[in-house]
Coordinates of C-alpha atoms in Angstrom, one line a residue:
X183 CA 88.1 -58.3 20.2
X184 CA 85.3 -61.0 20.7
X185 CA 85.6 -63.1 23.6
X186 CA 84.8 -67.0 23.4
X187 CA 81.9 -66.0 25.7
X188 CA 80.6 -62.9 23.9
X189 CA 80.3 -65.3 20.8
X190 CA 78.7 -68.2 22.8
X191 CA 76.0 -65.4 23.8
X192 CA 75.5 -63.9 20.4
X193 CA 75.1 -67.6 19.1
X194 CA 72.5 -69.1 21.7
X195 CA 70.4 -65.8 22.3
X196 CA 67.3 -66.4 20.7
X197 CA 65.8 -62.7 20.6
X198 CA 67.9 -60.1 18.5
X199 CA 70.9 -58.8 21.0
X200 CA 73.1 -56.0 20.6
X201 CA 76.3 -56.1 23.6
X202 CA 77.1 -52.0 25.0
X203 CA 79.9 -51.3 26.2
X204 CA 79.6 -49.2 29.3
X205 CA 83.4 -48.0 29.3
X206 CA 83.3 -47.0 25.6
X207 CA 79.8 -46.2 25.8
X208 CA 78.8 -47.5 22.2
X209 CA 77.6 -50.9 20.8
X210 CA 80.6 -52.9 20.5
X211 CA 78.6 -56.2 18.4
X212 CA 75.3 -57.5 17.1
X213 CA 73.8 -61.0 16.4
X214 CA 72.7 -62.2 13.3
X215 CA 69.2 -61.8 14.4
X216 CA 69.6 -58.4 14.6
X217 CA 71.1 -58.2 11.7
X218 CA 68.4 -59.7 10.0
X219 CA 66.1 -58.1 11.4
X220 CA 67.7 -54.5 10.7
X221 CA 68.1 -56.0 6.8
X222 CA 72.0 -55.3 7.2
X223 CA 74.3 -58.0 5.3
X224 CA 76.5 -58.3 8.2
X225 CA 77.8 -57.3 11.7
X226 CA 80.7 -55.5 10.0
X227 CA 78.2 -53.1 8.0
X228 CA 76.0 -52.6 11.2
X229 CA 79.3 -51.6 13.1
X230 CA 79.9 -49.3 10.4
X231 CA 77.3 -47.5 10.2
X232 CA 77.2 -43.9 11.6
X233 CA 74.4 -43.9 13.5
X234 CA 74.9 -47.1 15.2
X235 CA 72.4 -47.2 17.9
X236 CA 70.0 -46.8 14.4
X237 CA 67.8 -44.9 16.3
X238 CA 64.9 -43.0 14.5
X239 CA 65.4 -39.7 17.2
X240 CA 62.5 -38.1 15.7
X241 CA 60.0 -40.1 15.3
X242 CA 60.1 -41.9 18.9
X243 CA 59.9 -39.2 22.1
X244 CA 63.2 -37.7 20.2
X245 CA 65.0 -39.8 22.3
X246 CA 68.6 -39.6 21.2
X247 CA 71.6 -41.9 21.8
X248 CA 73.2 -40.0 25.0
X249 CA 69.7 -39.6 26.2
X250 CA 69.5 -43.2 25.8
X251 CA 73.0 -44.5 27.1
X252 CA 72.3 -42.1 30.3
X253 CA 69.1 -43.8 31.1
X254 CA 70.8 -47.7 30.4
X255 CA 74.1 -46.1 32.9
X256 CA 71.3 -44.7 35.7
X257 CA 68.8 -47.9 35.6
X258 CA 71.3 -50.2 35.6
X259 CA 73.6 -48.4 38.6
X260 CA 70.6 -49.3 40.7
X261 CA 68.8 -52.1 39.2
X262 CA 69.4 -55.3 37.9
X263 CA 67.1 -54.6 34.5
X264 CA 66.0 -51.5 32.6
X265 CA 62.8 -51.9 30.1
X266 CA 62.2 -49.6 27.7
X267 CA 60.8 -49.0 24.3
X268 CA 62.8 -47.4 20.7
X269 CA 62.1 -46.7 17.5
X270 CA 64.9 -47.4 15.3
X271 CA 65.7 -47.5 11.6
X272 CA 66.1 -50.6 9.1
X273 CA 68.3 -49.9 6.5
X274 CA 66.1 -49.2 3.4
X275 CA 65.0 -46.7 6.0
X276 CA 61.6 -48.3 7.2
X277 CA 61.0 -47.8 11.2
X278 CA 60.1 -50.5 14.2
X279 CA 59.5 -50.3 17.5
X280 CA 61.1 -52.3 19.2
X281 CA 61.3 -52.8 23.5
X282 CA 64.4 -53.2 24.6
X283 CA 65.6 -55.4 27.9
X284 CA 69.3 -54.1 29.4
X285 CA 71.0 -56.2 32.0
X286 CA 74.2 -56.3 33.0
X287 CA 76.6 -59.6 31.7
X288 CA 78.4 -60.9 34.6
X289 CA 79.9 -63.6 33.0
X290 CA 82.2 -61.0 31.3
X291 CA 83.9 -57.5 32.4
X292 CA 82.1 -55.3 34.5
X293 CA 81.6 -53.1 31.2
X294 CA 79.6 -54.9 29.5
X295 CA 75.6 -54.9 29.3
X296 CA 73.3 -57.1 27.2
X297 CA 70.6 -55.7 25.3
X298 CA 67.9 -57.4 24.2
X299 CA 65.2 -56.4 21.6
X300 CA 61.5 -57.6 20.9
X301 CA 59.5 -56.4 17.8
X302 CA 56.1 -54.5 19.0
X303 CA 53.5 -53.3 17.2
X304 CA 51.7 -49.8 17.6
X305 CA 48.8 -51.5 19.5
X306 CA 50.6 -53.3 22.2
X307 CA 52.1 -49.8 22.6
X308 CA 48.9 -48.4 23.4
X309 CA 47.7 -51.1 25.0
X310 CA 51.1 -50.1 27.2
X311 CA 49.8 -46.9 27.9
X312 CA 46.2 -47.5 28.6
X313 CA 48.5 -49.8 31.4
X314 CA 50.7 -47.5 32.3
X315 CA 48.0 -44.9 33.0
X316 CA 45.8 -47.1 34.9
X317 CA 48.9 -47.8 37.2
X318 CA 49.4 -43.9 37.6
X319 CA 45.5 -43.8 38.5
X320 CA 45.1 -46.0 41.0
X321 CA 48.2 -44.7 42.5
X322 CA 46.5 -41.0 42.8
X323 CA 43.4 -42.3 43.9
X324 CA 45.3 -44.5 46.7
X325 CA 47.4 -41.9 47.7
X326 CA 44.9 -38.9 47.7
X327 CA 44.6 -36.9 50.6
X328 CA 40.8 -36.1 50.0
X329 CA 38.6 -39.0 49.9
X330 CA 37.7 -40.0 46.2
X331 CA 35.5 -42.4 45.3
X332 CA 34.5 -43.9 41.8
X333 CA 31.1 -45.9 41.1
X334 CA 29.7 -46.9 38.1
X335 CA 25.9 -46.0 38.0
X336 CA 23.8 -48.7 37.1
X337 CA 19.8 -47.6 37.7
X338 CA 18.6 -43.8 38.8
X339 CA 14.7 -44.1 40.7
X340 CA 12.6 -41.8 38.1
X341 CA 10.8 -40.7 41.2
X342 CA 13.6 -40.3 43.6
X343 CA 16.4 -39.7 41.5
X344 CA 17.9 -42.5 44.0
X345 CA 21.3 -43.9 42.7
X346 CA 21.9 -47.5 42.7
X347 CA 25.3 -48.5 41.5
X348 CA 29.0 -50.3 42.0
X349 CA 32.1 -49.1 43.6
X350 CA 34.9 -48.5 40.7
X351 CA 37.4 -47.1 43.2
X352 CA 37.5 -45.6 46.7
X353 CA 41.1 -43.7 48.2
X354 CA 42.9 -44.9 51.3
X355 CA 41.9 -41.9 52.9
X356 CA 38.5 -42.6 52.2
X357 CA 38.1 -46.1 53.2
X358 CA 40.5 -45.7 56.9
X359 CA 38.6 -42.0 57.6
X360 CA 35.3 -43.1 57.1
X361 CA 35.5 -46.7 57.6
X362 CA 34.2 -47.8 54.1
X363 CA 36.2 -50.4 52.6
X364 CA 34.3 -51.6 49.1
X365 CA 30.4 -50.9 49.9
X366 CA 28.8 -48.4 47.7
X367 CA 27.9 -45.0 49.0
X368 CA 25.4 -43.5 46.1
X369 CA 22.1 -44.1 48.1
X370 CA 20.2 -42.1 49.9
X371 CA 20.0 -44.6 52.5
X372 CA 23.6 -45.2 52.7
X373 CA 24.3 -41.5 52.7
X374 CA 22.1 -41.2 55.7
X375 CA 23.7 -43.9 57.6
X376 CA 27.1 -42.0 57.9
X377 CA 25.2 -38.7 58.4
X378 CA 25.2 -37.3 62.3
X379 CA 21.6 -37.7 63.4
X380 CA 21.7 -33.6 64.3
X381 CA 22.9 -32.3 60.9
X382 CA 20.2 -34.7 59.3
X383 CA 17.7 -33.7 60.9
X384 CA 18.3 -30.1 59.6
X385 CA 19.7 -31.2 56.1
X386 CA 17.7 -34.5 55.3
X387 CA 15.3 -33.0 53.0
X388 CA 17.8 -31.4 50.8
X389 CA 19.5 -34.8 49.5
X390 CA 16.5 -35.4 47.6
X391 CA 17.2 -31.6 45.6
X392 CA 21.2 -32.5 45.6
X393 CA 20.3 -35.4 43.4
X394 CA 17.7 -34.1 41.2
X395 CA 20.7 -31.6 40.7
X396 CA 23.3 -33.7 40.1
X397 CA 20.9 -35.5 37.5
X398 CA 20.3 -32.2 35.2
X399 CA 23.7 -30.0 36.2
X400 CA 25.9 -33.2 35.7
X401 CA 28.4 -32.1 38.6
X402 CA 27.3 -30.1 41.7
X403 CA 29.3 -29.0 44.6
X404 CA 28.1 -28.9 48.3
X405 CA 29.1 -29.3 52.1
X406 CA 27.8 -32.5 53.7
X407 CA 28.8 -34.0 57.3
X408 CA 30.2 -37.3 57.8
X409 CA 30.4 -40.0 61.0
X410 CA 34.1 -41.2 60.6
X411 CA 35.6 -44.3 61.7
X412 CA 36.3 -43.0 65.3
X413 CA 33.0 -41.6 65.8
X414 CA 33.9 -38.3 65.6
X415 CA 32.1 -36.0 62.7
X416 CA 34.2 -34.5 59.5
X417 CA 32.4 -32.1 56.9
X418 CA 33.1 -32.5 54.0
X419 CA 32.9 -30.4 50.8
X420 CA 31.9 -33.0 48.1
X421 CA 32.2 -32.3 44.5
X422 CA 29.8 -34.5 42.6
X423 CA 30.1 -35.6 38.8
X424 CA 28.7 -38.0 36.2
X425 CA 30.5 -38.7 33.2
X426 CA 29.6 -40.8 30.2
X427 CA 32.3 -43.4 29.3
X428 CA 31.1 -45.3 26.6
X429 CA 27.9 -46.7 27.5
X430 CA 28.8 -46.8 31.5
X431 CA 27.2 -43.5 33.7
X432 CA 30.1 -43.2 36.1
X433 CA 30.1 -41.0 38.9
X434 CA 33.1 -39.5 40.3
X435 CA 33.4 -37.9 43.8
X436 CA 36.0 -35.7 45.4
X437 CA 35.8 -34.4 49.0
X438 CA 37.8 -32.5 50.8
X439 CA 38.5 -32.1 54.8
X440 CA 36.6 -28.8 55.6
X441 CA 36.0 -29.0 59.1
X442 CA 38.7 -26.6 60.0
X443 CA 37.6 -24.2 57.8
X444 CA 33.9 -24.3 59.1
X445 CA 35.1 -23.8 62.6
X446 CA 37.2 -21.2 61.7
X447 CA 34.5 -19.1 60.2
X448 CA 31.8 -20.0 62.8
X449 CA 34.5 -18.7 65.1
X450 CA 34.4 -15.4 62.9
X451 CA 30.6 -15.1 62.4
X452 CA 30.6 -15.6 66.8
X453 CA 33.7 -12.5 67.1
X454 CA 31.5 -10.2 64.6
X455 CA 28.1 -10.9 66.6
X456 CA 29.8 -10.4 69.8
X457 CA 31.8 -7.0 68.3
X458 CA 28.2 -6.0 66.9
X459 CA 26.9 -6.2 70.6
X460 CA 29.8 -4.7 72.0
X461 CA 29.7 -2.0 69.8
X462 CA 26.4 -1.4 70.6
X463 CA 27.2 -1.2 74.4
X464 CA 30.0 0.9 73.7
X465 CA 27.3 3.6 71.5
X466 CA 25.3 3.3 75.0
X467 CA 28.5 3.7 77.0
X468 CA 29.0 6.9 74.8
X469 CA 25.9 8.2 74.9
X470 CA 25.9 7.7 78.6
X471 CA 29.4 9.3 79.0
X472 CA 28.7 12.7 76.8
X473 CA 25.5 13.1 79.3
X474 CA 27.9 12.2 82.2
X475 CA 30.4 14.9 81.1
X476 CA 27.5 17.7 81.2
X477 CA 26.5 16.9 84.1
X478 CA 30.0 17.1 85.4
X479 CA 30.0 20.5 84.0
X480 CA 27.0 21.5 86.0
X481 CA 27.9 19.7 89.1
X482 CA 31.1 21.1 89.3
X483 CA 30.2 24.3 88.4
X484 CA 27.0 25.0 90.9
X485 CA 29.1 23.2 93.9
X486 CA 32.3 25.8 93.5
X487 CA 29.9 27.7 95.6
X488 CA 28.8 26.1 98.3
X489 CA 32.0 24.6 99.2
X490 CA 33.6 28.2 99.4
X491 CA 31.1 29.0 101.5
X492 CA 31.6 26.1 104.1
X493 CA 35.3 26.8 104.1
X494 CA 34.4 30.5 104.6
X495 CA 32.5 29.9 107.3
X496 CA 34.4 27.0 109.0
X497 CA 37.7 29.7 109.5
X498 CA 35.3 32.2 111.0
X499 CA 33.7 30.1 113.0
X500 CA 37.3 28.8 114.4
X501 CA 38.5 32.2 114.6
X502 CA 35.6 33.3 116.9
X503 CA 36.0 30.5 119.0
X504 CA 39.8 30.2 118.8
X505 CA 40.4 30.6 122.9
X506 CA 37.5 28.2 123.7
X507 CA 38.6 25.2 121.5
X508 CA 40.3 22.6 123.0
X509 CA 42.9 20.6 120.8
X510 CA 40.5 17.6 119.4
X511 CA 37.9 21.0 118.4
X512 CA 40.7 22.2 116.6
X513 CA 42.0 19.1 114.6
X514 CA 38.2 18.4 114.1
X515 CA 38.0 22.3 112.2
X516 CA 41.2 21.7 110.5
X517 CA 39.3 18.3 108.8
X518 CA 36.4 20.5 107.9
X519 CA 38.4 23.2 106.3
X520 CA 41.3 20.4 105.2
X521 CA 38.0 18.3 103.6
X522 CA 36.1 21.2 102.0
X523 CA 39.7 22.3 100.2
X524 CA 40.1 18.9 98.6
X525 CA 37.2 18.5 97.8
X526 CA 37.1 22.2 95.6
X527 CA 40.2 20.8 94.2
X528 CA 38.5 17.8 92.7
X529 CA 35.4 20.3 91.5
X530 CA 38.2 22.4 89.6
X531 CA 39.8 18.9 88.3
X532 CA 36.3 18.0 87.0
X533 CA 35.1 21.2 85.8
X534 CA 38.4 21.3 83.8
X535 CA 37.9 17.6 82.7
X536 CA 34.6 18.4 81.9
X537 CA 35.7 21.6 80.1
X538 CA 38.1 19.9 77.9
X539 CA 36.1 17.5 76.9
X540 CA 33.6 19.4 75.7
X541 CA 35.6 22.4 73.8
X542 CA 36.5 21.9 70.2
X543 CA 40.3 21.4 70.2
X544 CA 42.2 24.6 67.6
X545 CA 44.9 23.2 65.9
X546 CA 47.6 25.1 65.1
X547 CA 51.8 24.9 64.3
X548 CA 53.5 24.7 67.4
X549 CA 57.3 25.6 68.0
X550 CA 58.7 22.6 70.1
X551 CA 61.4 24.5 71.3
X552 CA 59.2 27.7 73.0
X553 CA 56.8 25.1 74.5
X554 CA 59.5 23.7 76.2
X555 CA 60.7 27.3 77.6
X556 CA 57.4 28.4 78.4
X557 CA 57.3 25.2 80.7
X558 CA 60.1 25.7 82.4
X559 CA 58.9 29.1 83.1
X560 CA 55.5 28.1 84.7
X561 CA 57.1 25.0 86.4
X562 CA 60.0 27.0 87.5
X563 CA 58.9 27.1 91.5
X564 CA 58.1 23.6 91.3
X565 CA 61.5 22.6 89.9
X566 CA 63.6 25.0 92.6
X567 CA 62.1 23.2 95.4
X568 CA 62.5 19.5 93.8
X569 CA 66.0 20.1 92.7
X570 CA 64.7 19.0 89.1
X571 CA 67.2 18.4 86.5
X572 CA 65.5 18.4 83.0
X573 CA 67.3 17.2 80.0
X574 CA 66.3 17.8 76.4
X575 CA 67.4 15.5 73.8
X576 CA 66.2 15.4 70.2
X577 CA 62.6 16.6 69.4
X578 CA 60.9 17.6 66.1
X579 CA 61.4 22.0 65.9
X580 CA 57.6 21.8 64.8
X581 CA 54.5 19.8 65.1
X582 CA 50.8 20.8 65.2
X583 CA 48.2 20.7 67.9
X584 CA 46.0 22.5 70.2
X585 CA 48.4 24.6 72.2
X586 CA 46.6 25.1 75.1
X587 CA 45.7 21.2 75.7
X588 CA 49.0 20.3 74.6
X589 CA 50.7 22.6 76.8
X590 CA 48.5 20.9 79.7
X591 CA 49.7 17.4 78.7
X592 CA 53.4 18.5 79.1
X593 CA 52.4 20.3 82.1
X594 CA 50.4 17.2 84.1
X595 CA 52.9 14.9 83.0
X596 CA 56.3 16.9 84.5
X597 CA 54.4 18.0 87.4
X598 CA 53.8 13.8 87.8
X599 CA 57.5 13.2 87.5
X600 CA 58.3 15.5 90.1
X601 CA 55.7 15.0 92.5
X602 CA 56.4 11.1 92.4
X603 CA 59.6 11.5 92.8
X604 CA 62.0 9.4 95.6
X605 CA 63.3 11.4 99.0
X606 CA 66.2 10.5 98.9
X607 CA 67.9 11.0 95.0
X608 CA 66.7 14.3 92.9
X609 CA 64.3 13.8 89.7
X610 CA 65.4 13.9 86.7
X611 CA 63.5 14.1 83.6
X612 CA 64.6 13.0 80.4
X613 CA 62.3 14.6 77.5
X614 CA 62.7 13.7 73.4
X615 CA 60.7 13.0 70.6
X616 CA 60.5 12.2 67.0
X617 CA 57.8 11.6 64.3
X618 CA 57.4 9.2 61.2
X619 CA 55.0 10.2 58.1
X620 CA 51.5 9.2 60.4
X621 CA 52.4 11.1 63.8
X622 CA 54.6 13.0 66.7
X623 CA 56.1 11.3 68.7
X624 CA 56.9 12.5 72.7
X625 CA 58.6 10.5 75.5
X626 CA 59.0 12.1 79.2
X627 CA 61.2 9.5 81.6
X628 CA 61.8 9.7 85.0
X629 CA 64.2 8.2 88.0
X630 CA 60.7 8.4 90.4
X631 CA 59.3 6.2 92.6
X632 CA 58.0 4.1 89.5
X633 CA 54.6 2.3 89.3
X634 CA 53.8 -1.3 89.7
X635 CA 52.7 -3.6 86.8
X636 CA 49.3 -4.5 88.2
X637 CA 48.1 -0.4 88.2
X638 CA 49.7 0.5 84.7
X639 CA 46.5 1.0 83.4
X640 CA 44.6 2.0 86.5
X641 CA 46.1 5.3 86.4
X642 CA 44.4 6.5 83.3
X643 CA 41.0 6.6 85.4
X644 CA 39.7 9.1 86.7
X645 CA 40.1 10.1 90.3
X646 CA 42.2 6.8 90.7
X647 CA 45.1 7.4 93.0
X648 CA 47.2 4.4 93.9
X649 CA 49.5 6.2 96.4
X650 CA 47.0 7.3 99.5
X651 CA 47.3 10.6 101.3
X652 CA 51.0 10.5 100.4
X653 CA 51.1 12.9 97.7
X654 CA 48.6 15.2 97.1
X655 CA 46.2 15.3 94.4
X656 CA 43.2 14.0 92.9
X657 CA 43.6 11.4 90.7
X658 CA 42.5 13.6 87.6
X659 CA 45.6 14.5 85.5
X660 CA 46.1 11.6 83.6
X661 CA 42.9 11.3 82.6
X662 CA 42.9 14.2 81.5
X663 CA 46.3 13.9 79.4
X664 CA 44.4 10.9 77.9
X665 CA 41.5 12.7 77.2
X666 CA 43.2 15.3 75.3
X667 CA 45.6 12.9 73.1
X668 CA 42.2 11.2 72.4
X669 CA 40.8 14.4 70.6
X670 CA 44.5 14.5 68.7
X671 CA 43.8 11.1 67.3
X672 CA 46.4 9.7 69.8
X673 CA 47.2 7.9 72.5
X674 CA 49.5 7.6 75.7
X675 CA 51.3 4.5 76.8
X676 CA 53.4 3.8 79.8
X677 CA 56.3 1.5 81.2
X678 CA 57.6 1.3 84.6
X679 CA 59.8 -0.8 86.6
X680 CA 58.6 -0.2 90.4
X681 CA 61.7 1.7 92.3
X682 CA 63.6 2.8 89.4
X683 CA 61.0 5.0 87.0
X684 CA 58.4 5.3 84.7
X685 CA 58.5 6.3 80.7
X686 CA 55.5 7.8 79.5
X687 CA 55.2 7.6 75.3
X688 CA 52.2 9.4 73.3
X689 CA 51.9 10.2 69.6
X690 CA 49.8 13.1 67.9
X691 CA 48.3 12.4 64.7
X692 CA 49.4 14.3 61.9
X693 CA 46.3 14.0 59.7
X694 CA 44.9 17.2 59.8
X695 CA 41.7 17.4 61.9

């Protein structure tokens, strides 16, 4: 049923108005204008007809009528007016566009929405969209995070290739970064003047190719540093590139932040100069060290000699004079012969260091099981008088190496475990391993005296000992344990908690060698 108002509305409305329903969600009545502009007789036949929004779906961004209704229910749940544009029907079946104004009638139920229509033409459509893109452009070039900027060209220097132009556009970013509001940026002198005085001094020259370029390539991409607003320098990667629109040269800039990026690999080409010289002190260490290890081999080997013969002679010496000596003499022997015993047990060390090092390791298959037996067999003594407990957990049945060197490794490492071991609680050794598809895997663990974090690594090198006249020894056997995993392609790692124990962990490669 009309309402007095809904008639009063449809009377005095001037444009062509159709009233929607938002309950029913159809068009409920029409005004004559819109019947006459439709070419319908009346409002009855219009609100007969089928298709009663009369709109032509595929003709016009196949916009259909719930497509339509939901945008009219969306706008106007958050806006007062919703503009759009539809092309609908006439009745002899003739199309015309025609924008359409929703609002919302409060002078009547909450339901009820007004729509308004205005004949357009195909040309103020386009002119539309030539303003609606413009709107979307200056909103990307505002927003932008790289710096854009847009000048129209308006003389090129035939000798100079110098620009002289106007400034189209410029991004936000552009104009707070660098400072530059509305001034154009195209010369060669203006280039220069937001150019650090350092990187034009090595760079200067080459504007003058980067615009001769940019004249015969059309667009040209290069790195070029900046003064911003704060003083500080940006660079820049600029892409360059001239377009003809219509009879205007425009050129179009886009540069992006690459400061980062330049550090970064500046920071690289630095690490690889500095590994290429350390590489070279470590082929110089090398060298060095293979000399070094044969001339341990000779050392060692030539002063096995002498040093029996001092301790030889030192016990017959005392022997002779055994009634004569007072006790200082005899404490002052007993140094001499203590002395010349060390110090053959740090020739054997390094002669076996030495030894190792230079034989070429055998690899063969090695049953886990009888290399543990075979330990227990020649460690046997030492575990009686230690009160040893070993335990053996899971382990691989097989794995390959040299069994001779491997069988030292095991050997140096339990010995270790027992001989650093506290008075007053028995060692015990926990031993187990395992292996993935690149390597064996062995860990030995002990309840010794443990080792503190700051020699962790210290005890890898040679004749380093970090517990005095203590415990005997010479500081060689876990060097040598490295040495040995180093010429199985592996490695040996340790961690201890001072007082409570140490866990030593080393792999063997299983690529075959």
């Amino acid at each position: 049923m009309t309402t007095s108002n809904e008639n009063q509305i449809l009377e005095k409305a001037i444009q062509p108005l159709a009233i929607y329903d938002r309950q029913l969600k159809k068009l409920v009545n029409f005004n004559q204008k819109l019947v006459d502009l439709l070419e319908y007789t009346s409002v009855e036949e219009m609100l007969n007809v089928e298709n009663r929004w009369f709109l032509n779906e595929e003709q016009f961004n196949n916009l259909t009528a719930p497509q339509l209704i939901e945008k009219i229910e969306f706008h106007l749940s958050k806006f007062e007016v919703f503009l759009t544009s539809v092309l609908v029907s006439k009745k002899n079946g003739d199309t015309l566009i025609l924008e359409m104004t929703a609002m919302r009638n409060y002078l009547a139920d909450e339901y009820q929405t007004l729509l308004f229509f205005h004949e357009i033409n195909e040309n103020y459509l386009a002119h539309k969209a030539v303003l609606d893109k413009s709107i979307i452009y200056k909103t990307i070039i505002a927003g932008a995070f790289d710096y854009i900027d847009i000048h129209e060209i308006l003389e090129i220097d035939p000798i100079n290739y110098n620009y002289l132009g106007i400034l189209i556009d410029r991004s936000d970013s552009m104009k707070e970064g660098l400072g530059i509001k509305n001034e154009p940026l195209i010369s060669i002198e203006s280039m220069m003047r937001f150019t650090p005085t350092d990187f034009l001094k090595e760079n200067g020259q080459s504007v003058y190719k980067l615009i001769s370029q940019l004249r015969e390539k059309r667009s040209i991409v290069f790195d070029w540093k900046f003064i911003k607003k704060d003083g500080s320098h940006i660079m820049l990667s600029v892409g360059s590139y001239l377009v003809d629109v219509g009879s205007k040269l425009i050129l179009v800039r886009i540069m992006r932040d690459i400061t980062a990026k330049v550090a970064n690999e500046t920071t690289i080409k630095n690490n690889i100069n500095e590994l290429l010289e350390k590489n070279k002190k470590l082929e110089a260490y090398i060298q060095s060290n293979m000399q070094l290890e044969n001339f341990a081999y000779i050392a060692s080997h030539d002063m096995k000699a002498p040093l029996r013969t001092i301790n030889s002679f030192a016990k017959i010496l005392e022997k002779k004079l055994e009634n004569r000596l007072t006790e200082e003499e005899k404490d002052l022997f007993s140094f001499i012969t203590q002395g010349s015993q060390d110090l053959t047990m740090m020739v054997e060390d390094l002669l076996a260091f030495s030894t190792i090092s230079n034989k070429k390791i055998n690899i063969d298959i090695i049953n886990t099981k009888n290399l543990f037996e075979d330990l227990r067999s020649k460690l046997s003594n030492l575990i009686t008088e230690t009160n040893t407990t070993i335990i053996l957990g899971n382990y691989p049945p097989v794995f390959m190496a040299d069994p001779l060197k491997i069988f030292r490794v095991f050997q140096n490492l339990l010995q270790n475990a027992m001989k650093f071991s506290k008075k007053e609680e028995a060692p015990v050794i926990e031993i187990k391993g395992w292996e993935d598809s690149s390597n064996w895997y062995f860990e030995i663990k002990d309840n010794g005296i443990g080792i503190k974090e700051e020699y962790q690594e210290a005890i890898f090198l040679m004749f380093r000992r970090l517990n005095g006249s203590e415990f005997s020894g010479t500081g060689m056997g876990l060097s040598l344990v490295q040495k040995i995993l180093e010429q199985h392609k592996g490695n040996i790692d340790v961690t201890s908690k001072y007082g409570e124990g140490s866990t030593f962990t080393f792999h063997i490669e299983k690529k075959k060698r």
